mmCIF file of N, CA and C in Angstrom:
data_model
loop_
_atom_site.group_PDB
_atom_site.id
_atom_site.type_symbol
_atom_site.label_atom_id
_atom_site.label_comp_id
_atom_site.label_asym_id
_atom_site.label_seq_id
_atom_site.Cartn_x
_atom_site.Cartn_y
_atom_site.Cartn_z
ATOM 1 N N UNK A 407 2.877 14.881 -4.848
ATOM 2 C CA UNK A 407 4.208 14.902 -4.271
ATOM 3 C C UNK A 407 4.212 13.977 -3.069
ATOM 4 N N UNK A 408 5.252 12.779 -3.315
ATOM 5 C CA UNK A 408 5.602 12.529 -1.987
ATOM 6 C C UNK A 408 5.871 12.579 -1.211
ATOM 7 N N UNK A 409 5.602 12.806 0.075
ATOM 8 C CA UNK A 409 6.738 12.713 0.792
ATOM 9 C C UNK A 409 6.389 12.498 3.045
ATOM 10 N N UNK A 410 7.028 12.155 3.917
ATOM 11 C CA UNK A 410 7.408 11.446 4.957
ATOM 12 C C UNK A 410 6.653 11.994 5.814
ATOM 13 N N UNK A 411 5.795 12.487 6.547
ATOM 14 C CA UNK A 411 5.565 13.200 7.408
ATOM 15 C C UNK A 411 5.722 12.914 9.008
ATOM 16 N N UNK A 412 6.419 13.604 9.846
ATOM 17 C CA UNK A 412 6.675 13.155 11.179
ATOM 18 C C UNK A 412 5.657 13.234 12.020
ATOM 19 N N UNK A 413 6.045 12.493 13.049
ATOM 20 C CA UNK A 413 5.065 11.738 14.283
ATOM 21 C C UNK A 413 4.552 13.494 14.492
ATOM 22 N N UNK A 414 4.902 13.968 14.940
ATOM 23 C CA UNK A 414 4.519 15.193 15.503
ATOM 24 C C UNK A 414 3.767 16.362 14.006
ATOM 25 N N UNK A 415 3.840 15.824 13.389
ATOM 26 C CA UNK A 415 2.806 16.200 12.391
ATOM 27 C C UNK A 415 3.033 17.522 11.842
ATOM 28 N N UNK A 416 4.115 17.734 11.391
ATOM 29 C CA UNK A 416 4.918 19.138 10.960
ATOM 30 C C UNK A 416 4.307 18.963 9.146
ATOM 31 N N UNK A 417 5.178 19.822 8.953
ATOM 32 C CA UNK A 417 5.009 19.798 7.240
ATOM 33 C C UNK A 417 5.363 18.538 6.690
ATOM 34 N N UNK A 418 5.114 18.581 5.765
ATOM 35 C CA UNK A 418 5.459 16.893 4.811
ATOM 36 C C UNK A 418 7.170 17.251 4.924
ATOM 37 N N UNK A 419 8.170 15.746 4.867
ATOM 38 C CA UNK A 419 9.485 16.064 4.725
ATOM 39 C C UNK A 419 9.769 15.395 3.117
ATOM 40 N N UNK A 420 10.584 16.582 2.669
ATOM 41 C CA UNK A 420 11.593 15.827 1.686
ATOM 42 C C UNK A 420 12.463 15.042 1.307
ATOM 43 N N UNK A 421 12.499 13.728 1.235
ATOM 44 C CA UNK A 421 13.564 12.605 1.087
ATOM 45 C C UNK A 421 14.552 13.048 -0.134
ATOM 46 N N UNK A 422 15.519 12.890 0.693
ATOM 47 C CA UNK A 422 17.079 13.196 -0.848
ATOM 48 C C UNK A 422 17.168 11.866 -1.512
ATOM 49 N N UNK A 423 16.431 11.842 -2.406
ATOM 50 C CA UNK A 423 16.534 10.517 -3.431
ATOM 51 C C UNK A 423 18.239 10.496 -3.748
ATOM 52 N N UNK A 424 18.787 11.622 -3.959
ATOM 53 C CA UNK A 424 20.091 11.146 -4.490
ATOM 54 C C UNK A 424 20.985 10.247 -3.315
ATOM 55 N N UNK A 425 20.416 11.172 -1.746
ATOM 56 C CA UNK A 425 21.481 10.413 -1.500
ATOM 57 C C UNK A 425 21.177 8.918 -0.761
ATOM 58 N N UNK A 426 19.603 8.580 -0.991
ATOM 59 C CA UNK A 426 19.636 7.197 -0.721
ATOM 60 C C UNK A 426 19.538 6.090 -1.797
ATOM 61 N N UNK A 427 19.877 6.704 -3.292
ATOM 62 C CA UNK A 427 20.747 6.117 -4.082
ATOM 63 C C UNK A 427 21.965 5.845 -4.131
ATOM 64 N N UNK A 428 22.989 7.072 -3.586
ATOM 65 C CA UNK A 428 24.319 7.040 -3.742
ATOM 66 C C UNK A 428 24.456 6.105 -2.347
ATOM 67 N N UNK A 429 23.809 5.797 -1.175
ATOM 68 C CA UNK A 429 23.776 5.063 0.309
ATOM 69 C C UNK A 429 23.905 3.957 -0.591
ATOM 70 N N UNK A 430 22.748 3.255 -1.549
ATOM 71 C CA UNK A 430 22.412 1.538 -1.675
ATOM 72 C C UNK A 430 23.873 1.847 -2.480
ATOM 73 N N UNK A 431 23.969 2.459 -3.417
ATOM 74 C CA UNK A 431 25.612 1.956 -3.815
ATOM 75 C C UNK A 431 26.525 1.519 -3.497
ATOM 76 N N UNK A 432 26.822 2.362 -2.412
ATOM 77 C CA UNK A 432 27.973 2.629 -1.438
ATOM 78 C C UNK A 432 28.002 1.387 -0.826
ATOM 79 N N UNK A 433 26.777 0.916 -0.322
ATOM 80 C CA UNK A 433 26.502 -0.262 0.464
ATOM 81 C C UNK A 433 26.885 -1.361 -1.090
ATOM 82 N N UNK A 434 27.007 -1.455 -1.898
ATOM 83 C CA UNK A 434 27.190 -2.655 -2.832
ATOM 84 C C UNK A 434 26.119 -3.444 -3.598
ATOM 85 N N UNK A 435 25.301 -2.045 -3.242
ATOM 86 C CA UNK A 435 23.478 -2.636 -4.091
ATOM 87 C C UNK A 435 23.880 -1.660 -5.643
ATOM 88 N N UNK A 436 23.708 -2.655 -6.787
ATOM 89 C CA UNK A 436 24.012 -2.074 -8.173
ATOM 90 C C UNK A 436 22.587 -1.308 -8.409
ATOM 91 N N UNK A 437 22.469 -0.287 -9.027
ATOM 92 C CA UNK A 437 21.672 0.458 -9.709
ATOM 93 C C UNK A 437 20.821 -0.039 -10.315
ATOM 94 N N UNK A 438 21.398 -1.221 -11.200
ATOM 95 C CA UNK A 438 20.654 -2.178 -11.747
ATOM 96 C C UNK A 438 19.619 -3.234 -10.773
ATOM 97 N N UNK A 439 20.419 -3.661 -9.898
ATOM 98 C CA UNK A 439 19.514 -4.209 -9.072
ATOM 99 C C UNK A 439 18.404 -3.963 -8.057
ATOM 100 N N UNK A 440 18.830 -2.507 -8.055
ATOM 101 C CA UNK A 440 18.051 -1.457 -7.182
ATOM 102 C C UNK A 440 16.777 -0.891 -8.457
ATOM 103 N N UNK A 441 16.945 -1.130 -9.340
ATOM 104 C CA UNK A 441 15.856 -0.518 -10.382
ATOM 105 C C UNK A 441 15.143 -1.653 -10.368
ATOM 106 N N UNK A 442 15.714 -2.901 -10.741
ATOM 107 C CA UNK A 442 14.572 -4.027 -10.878
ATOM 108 C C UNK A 442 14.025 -4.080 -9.643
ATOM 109 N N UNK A 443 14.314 -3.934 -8.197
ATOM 110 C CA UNK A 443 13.714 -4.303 -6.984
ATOM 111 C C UNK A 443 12.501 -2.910 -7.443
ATOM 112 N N UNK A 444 12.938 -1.754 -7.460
ATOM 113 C CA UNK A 444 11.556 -0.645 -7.689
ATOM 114 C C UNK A 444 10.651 -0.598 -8.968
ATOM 115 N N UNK A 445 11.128 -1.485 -9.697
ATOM 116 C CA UNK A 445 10.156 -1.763 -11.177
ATOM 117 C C UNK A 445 10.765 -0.680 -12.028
ATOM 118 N N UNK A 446 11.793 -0.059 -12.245
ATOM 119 C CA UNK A 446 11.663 1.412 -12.970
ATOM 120 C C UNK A 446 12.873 1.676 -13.758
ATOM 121 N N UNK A 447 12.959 1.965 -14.771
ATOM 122 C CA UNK A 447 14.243 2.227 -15.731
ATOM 123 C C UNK A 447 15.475 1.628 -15.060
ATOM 124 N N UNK A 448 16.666 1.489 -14.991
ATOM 125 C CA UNK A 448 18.060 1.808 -14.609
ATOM 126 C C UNK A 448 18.669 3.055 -14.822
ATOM 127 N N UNK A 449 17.960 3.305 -15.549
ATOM 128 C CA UNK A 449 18.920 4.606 -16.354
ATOM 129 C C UNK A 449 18.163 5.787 -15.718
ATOM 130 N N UNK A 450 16.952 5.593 -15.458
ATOM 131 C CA UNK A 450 15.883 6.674 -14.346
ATOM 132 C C UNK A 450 16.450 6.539 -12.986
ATOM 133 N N UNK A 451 17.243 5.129 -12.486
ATOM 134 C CA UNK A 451 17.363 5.305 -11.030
ATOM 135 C C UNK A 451 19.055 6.245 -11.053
ATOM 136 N N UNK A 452 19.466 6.250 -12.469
ATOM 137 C CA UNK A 452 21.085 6.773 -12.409
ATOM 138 C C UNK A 452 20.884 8.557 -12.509
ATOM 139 N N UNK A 453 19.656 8.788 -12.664
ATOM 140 C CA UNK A 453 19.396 10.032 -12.574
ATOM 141 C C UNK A 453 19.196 10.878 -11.441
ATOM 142 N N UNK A 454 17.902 9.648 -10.644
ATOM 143 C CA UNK A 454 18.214 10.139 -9.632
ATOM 144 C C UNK A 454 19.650 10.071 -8.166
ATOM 145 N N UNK A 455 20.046 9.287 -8.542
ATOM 146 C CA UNK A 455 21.384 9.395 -8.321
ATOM 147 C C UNK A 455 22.646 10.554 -7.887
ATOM 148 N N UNK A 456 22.089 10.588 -9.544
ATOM 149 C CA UNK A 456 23.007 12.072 -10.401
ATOM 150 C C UNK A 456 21.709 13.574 -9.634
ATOM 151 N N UNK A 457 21.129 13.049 -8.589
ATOM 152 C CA UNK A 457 20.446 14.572 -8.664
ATOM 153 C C UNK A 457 19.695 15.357 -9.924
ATOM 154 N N UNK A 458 19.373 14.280 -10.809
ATOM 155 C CA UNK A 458 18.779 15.002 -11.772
ATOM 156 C C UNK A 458 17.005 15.171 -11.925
ATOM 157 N N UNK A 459 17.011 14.257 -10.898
ATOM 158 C CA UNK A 459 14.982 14.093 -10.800
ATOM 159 C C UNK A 459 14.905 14.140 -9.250
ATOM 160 N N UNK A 460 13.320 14.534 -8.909
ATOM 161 C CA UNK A 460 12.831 14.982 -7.987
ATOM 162 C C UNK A 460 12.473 13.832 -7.089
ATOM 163 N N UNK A 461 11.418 13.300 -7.549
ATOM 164 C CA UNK A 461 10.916 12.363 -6.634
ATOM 165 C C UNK A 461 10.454 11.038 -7.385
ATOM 166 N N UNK A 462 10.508 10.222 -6.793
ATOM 167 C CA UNK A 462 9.688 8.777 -7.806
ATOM 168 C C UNK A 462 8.315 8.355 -7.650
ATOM 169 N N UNK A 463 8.099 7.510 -7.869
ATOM 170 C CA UNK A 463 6.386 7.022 -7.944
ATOM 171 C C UNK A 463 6.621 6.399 -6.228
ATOM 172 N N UNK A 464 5.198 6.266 -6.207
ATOM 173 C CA UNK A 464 5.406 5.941 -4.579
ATOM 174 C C UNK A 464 5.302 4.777 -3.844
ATOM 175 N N UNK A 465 5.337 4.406 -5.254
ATOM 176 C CA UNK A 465 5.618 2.584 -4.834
ATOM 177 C C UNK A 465 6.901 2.262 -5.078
ATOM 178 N N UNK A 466 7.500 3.125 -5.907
ATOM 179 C CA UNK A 466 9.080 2.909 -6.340
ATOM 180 C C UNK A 466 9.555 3.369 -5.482
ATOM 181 N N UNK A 467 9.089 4.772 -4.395
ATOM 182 C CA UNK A 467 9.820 4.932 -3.551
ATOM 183 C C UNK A 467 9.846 4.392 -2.423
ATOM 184 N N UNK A 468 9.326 3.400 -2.005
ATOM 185 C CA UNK A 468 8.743 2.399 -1.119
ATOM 186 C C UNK A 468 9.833 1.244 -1.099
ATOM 187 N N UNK A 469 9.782 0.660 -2.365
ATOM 188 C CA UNK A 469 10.606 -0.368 -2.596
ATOM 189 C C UNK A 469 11.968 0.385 -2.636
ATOM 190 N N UNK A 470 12.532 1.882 -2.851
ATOM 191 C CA UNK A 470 13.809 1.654 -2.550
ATOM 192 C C UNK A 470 14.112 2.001 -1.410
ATOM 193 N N UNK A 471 12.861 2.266 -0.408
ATOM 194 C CA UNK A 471 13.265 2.668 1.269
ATOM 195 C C UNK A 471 13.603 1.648 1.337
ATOM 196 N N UNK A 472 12.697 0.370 1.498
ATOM 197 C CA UNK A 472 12.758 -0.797 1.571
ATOM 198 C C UNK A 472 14.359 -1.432 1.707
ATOM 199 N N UNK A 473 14.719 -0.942 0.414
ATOM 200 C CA UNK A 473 16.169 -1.524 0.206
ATOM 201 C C UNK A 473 16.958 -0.913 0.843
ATOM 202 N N UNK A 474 16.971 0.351 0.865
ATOM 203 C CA UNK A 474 17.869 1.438 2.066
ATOM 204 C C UNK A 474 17.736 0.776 3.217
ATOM 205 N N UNK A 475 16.397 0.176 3.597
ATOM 206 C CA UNK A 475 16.666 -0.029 5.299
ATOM 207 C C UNK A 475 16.996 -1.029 5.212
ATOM 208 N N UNK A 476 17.388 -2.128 4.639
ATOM 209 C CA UNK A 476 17.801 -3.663 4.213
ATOM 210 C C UNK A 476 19.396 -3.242 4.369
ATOM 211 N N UNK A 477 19.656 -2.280 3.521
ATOM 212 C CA UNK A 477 21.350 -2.442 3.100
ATOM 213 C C UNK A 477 22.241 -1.278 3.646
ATOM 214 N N UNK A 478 21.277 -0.110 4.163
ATOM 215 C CA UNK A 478 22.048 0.664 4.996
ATOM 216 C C UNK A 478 21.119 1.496 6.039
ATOM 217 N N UNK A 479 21.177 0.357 6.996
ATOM 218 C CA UNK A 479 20.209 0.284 8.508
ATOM 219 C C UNK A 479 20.954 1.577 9.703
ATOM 220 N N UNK A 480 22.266 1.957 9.491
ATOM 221 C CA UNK A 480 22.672 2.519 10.204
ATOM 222 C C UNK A 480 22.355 4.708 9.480
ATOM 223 N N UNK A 481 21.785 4.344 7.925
ATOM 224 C CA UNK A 481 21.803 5.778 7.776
ATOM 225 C C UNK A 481 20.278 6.067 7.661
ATOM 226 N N UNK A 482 19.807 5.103 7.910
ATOM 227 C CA UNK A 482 18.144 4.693 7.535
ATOM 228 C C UNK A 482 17.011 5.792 8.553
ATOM 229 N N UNK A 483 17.553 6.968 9.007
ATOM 230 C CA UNK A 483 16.985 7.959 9.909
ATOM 231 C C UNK A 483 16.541 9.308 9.079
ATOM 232 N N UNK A 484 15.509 9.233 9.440
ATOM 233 C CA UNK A 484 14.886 10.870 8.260
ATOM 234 C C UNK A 484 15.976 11.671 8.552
ATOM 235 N N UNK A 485 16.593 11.951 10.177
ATOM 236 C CA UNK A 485 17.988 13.242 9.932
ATOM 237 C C UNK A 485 18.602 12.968 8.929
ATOM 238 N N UNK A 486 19.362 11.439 8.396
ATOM 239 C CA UNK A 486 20.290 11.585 7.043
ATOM 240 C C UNK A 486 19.720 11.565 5.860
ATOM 241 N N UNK A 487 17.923 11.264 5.789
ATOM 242 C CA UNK A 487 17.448 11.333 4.126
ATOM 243 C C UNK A 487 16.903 12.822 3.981
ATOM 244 N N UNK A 488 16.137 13.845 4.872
ATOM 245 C CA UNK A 488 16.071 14.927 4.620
ATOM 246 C C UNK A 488 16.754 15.661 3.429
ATOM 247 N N UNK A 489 16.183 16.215 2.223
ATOM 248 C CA UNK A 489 16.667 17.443 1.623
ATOM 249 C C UNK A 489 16.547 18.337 1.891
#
């Protein structure tokens, strides 16, 4: 399981994949283009999206922080990716 752990060294945190899918959208990054930047289905990144999957590989989830902090720098703070 992936996941963020803070400076102060608490429990591991949970990133809401959906909603820093539904963020690159919003921002005008296609699904499609957001899957080829993480190597991984389209139709796997519309899932997680849709809230239907948990977490991604951790290089896929890398490359779509990546793109989150590229295309939406202002929500790019663990307070708004937390689940």
């Amino acid at each position: 399981v992936w996941a963020v752990r803070e400076i102060s060294g608490a429990e591991p945190v949970k990133l809401d994949w959906q909603r820093i899918c539904l963020n690159l959208r919003a921002a005008g990054v296609s699904m499609a283009a957001a899957a080829a930047k993480a190597r991984m289905d389209p139709q796997t990144l519309r899932h997680y999206a849709r809230g239907e999957c948990e977490e991604p590989r951790f290089s896929q989830g890398l490359a779509l922080l990546d793109l989150h902090l590229q295309h939406c720098p202002e929500k790019h703070r663990i307070e708004e990716l937390r689940r």
